[in-house]
CSV table of C-alpha atoms in Angstrom, one decimal:
chain,number,residue,atom,x,y,z
D,1,MET,CA,-107.4,-40.9,2.2
D,2,ASN,CA,-110.4,-42.8,3.4
D,3,VAL,CA,-112.8,-41.6,6.1
D,4,ASP,CA,-111.2,-43.5,9.0
D,5,GLU,CA,-107.8,-42.4,8.0
D,6,GLU,CA,-109.0,-38.8,7.8
D,7,LYS,CA,-110.6,-39.1,11.4
D,8,ASN,CA,-107.3,-40.6,12.8
D,9,PHE,CA,-105.4,-37.8,11.1
D,10,LEU,CA,-107.7,-35.1,12.4
D,11,ASP,CA,-107.3,-36.5,16.0
D,12,SER,CA,-103.5,-36.4,15.7
D,13,VAL,CA,-103.4,-32.7,14.7
D,14,ILE,CA,-102.7,-30.3,17.6
D,15,ASP,CA,-104.7,-27.5,16.1
D,16,SER,CA,-108.5,-27.3,16.2
D,17,VAL,CA,-110.1,-28.8,13.2
D,18,ILE,CA,-113.8,-28.3,12.3
D,19,ALA,CA,-115.3,-29.7,9.1
D,20,VAL,CA,-118.5,-27.8,8.1
D,21,ASP,CA,-120.9,-29.1,5.5
D,22,LYS,CA,-122.5,-27.0,2.7
D,23,GLU,CA,-125.4,-26.0,5.0
D,24,GLY,CA,-123.0,-24.6,7.6
D,25,LYS,CA,-123.4,-27.5,10.1
D,26,VAL,CA,-120.5,-29.1,11.9
D,27,ARG,CA,-119.7,-32.6,10.4
D,28,GLU,CA,-116.5,-33.4,12.1
D,29,VAL,CA,-114.2,-32.1,14.9
D,30,ASN,CA,-111.0,-33.3,16.4
D,31,GLN,CA,-110.0,-33.7,20.0
D,32,ALA,CA,-108.1,-30.4,20.0
D,33,THR,CA,-111.5,-28.6,19.1
D,34,LEU,CA,-113.2,-30.4,22.0
D,35,ASN,CA,-110.4,-29.3,24.4
D,36,LEU,CA,-110.4,-25.7,23.0
D,37,LEU,CA,-114.2,-25.2,23.3
D,38,GLY,CA,-114.7,-27.2,26.5
D,39,TYR,CA,-116.8,-30.1,25.2
D,40,LYS,CA,-116.5,-33.7,26.3
D,41,LYS,CA,-117.8,-35.6,23.3
D,42,LYS,CA,-117.8,-35.0,19.6
D,43,GLU,CA,-121.5,-35.7,19.5
D,44,GLU,CA,-122.2,-32.5,21.4
D,45,LEU,CA,-120.8,-30.4,18.4
D,46,ILE,CA,-121.8,-32.6,15.4
D,47,MET,CA,-124.7,-31.0,13.5
D,48,LEU,CA,-124.5,-27.7,15.4
D,49,PRO,CA,-124.6,-24.7,13.2
D,50,MET,CA,-121.2,-23.1,12.8
D,51,GLU,CA,-122.8,-19.9,14.1
D,52,LYS,CA,-122.9,-21.5,17.6
D,53,ILE,CA,-119.2,-22.0,17.5
D,54,CYS,CA,-117.9,-19.0,15.6
D,55,ASN,CA,-119.0,-15.3,16.0
D,56,ASN,CA,-120.0,-13.4,12.9
D,57,PHE,CA,-119.9,-16.6,10.8
D,58,SER,CA,-121.6,-16.4,7.5
D,59,LEU,CA,-121.5,-19.4,5.1
D,60,LYS,CA,-123.0,-17.2,2.4
D,61,GLY,CA,-120.3,-14.5,3.0
D,62,LEU,CA,-117.7,-17.2,2.8
D,63,ARG,CA,-119.0,-18.7,-0.4
D,64,ASP,CA,-119.4,-15.1,-1.9
D,65,LYS,CA,-115.7,-14.4,-1.5
D,66,THR,CA,-114.6,-17.2,-3.8
D,67,PRO,CA,-116.0,-20.5,-5.1
D,68,LEU,CA,-114.8,-23.6,-3.3
D,69,PRO,CA,-112.5,-25.4,-5.7
D,70,PRO,CA,-111.7,-28.9,-4.5
D,71,HIS,CA,-108.3,-29.4,-2.9
D,72,GLN,CA,-107.4,-25.8,-2.9
D,73,ASN,CA,-107.5,-23.0,-0.4
D,74,LEU,CA,-110.7,-21.0,-0.1
D,75,TRP,CA,-109.0,-17.7,-0.4
D,76,CYS,CA,-106.9,-17.0,-3.5
D,77,GLY,CA,-104.4,-14.2,-3.0
D,78,GLY,CA,-103.2,-15.2,0.4
D,79,LEU,CA,-106.2,-14.4,2.6
D,80,ALA,CA,-106.5,-18.0,3.9
D,81,GLU,CA,-105.4,-17.1,7.4
D,82,GLN,CA,-107.7,-14.8,9.3
D,83,GLU,CA,-108.7,-14.1,12.8
D,84,LEU,CA,-112.0,-15.2,14.1
D,85,MET,CA,-113.8,-15.5,17.5
D,86,TYR,CA,-114.8,-19.0,18.5
D,87,LEU,CA,-117.3,-19.5,21.4
D,88,ASN,CA,-116.6,-22.1,24.0
D,89,LYS,CA,-119.3,-24.2,25.6
D,90,ASP,CA,-120.1,-21.3,28.1
D,91,GLY,CA,-120.2,-18.7,25.4
D,92,LYS,CA,-116.8,-17.1,26.2
D,93,GLU,CA,-115.0,-15.8,23.2
D,94,ILE,CA,-111.7,-17.4,22.2
D,95,PRO,CA,-109.6,-15.5,19.5
D,96,VAL,CA,-108.3,-17.9,17.0
D,97,SER,CA,-106.1,-17.7,13.9
D,98,VAL,CA,-107.9,-19.8,11.2
D,99,ASN,CA,-106.9,-21.3,7.9
D,100,ILE,CA,-109.9,-22.3,5.7
D,101,SER,CA,-109.9,-24.8,2.9
D,102,SER,CA,-112.1,-27.4,1.2
D,103,ARG,CA,-112.2,-30.9,2.6
D,104,VAL,CA,-110.4,-33.6,0.6
D,105,SER,CA,-113.0,-36.4,1.1
D,106,SER,CA,-116.0,-34.0,0.6
D,107,PRO,CA,-115.0,-31.0,-1.5
D,108,GLU,CA,-118.2,-29.1,-0.8
D,109,ASP,CA,-117.3,-29.2,3.0
D,110,ILE,CA,-115.2,-26.5,4.5
D,111,ILE,CA,-112.3,-27.2,6.9
D,112,PHE,CA,-111.5,-24.7,9.6
D,113,MET,CA,-108.1,-25.2,11.0
D,114,ALA,CA,-107.7,-22.9,14.1
D,115,ARG,CA,-105.1,-22.1,16.7
D,116,ASP,CA,-105.9,-20.4,19.9
D,117,VAL,CA,-104.2,-17.0,19.9
D,118,SER,CA,-105.5,-15.7,23.2
D,119,LYS,CA,-102.2,-16.2,25.0
D,120,ILE,CA,-100.4,-14.3,22.2
D,121,LYS,CA,-103.0,-11.5,22.5
D,122,ASP,CA,-102.5,-11.3,26.3
D,123,LEU,CA,-98.7,-11.1,25.8
D,124,ILE,CA,-99.2,-8.4,23.2
D,125,PHE,CA,-101.4,-6.5,25.6
D,126,ASP,CA,-98.9,-7.0,28.4
D,127,LEU,CA,-96.1,-5.8,26.2
D,128,THR,CA,-98.0,-2.8,25.1
D,129,GLN,CA,-98.8,-1.9,28.7
D,130,SER,CA,-95.0,-2.4,29.6
D,131,GLN,CA,-94.0,-0.2,26.7
D,132,GLU,CA,-96.3,2.6,27.8
D,133,GLU,CA,-94.9,2.2,31.4
D,134,LEU,CA,-91.4,2.4,29.9
D,135,ARG,CA,-92.3,5.5,27.9
D,136,THR,CA,-93.8,7.1,31.1
D,137,SER,CA,-90.8,6.2,33.1
D,138,TYR,CA,-88.4,7.5,30.5
D,139,ALA,CA,-90.3,10.8,30.4
D,140,GLU,CA,-90.1,11.1,34.2
D,141,LEU,CA,-86.4,10.2,34.0
D,142,GLU,CA,-85.8,12.9,31.5
D,143,VAL,CA,-87.6,15.4,33.7
D,144,ASN,CA,-85.7,14.3,36.8
D,145,LYS,CA,-82.4,14.5,34.9
D,146,ASP,CA,-83.2,18.1,33.8
D,147,GLU,CA,-84.1,19.0,37.4
D,148,LEU,CA,-80.8,17.3,38.7
D,149,VAL,CA,-78.7,19.2,36.1
D,150,ARG,CA,-80.5,22.5,37.1
D,151,SER,CA,-80.0,21.8,40.8
D,152,GLU,CA,-76.2,21.0,40.2
D,153,LYS,CA,-75.9,24.3,38.3
D,154,LEU,CA,-77.5,26.1,41.2
D,155,ALA,CA,-75.3,24.4,43.7
D,156,TYR,CA,-72.2,25.2,41.7
D,157,THR,CA,-73.3,28.8,41.5
D,158,GLY,CA,-73.8,28.8,45.2
D,159,ARG,CA,-70.4,27.5,45.9
D,160,ILE,CA,-68.8,30.1,43.5
D,161,ALA,CA,-70.9,32.9,45.2
D,162,ALA,CA,-69.7,31.7,48.7
D,163,SER,CA,-66.1,31.6,47.4
D,164,ILE,CA,-66.4,35.1,45.9
D,165,ALA,CA,-67.9,36.4,49.1
D,166,HIS,CA,-65.1,34.9,51.1
D,167,GLU,CA,-62.5,36.4,48.8
D,168,ILE,CA,-64.2,39.9,49.1
D,169,ARG,CA,-64.7,39.6,52.8
D,170,ASN,CA,-61.0,38.9,53.6
D,171,PRO,CA,-59.7,42.2,52.3
D,172,LEU,CA,-62.8,44.1,53.6
D,173,THR,CA,-61.9,42.7,57.1
D,174,ASN,CA,-58.4,44.0,56.8
D,175,VAL,CA,-59.7,47.4,55.7
D,176,SER,CA,-62.2,47.4,58.5
D,177,MET,CA,-59.5,46.6,61.1
D,178,SER,CA,-57.2,49.3,59.7
D,179,VAL,CA,-60.0,52.0,59.9
D,180,GLN,CA,-60.8,51.1,63.5
């Protein structure tokens, strides 16, 4: 794949793609990256250090993990996908799920293929909150059920006591009238 074909391909990808050279500077980005990070032109990102785009980025740390063999994933053993924090133009953090590999046309370059996971994180947070609310509601429901059973038992006991009192009072009324 020649350079022009690669650029056309990158722009057709819906995920954010950033190519970083061996010094850790951005060499190429696609339109999805511009949209994700809030930039208008590729030139605003080209030659920026990756540290300006990605929190806690360390090229040395990346290279220490494994060497960069051409046309292979950076991480042997299934560690290619990881979660990083990208920084948009305004410095706001964007959680992304990233796959890292070497670049086909320049094997010393690193390709970061990222997908925004902030909506997924928000959904997980909302689901966790809902789960906690459900647990609380369930605990309250259990307490209310126990109170309802207790009050029904007391009401039943009260009806039995009233019935017994009525049954005892009838003969006592007859005895009382006879005594008078």
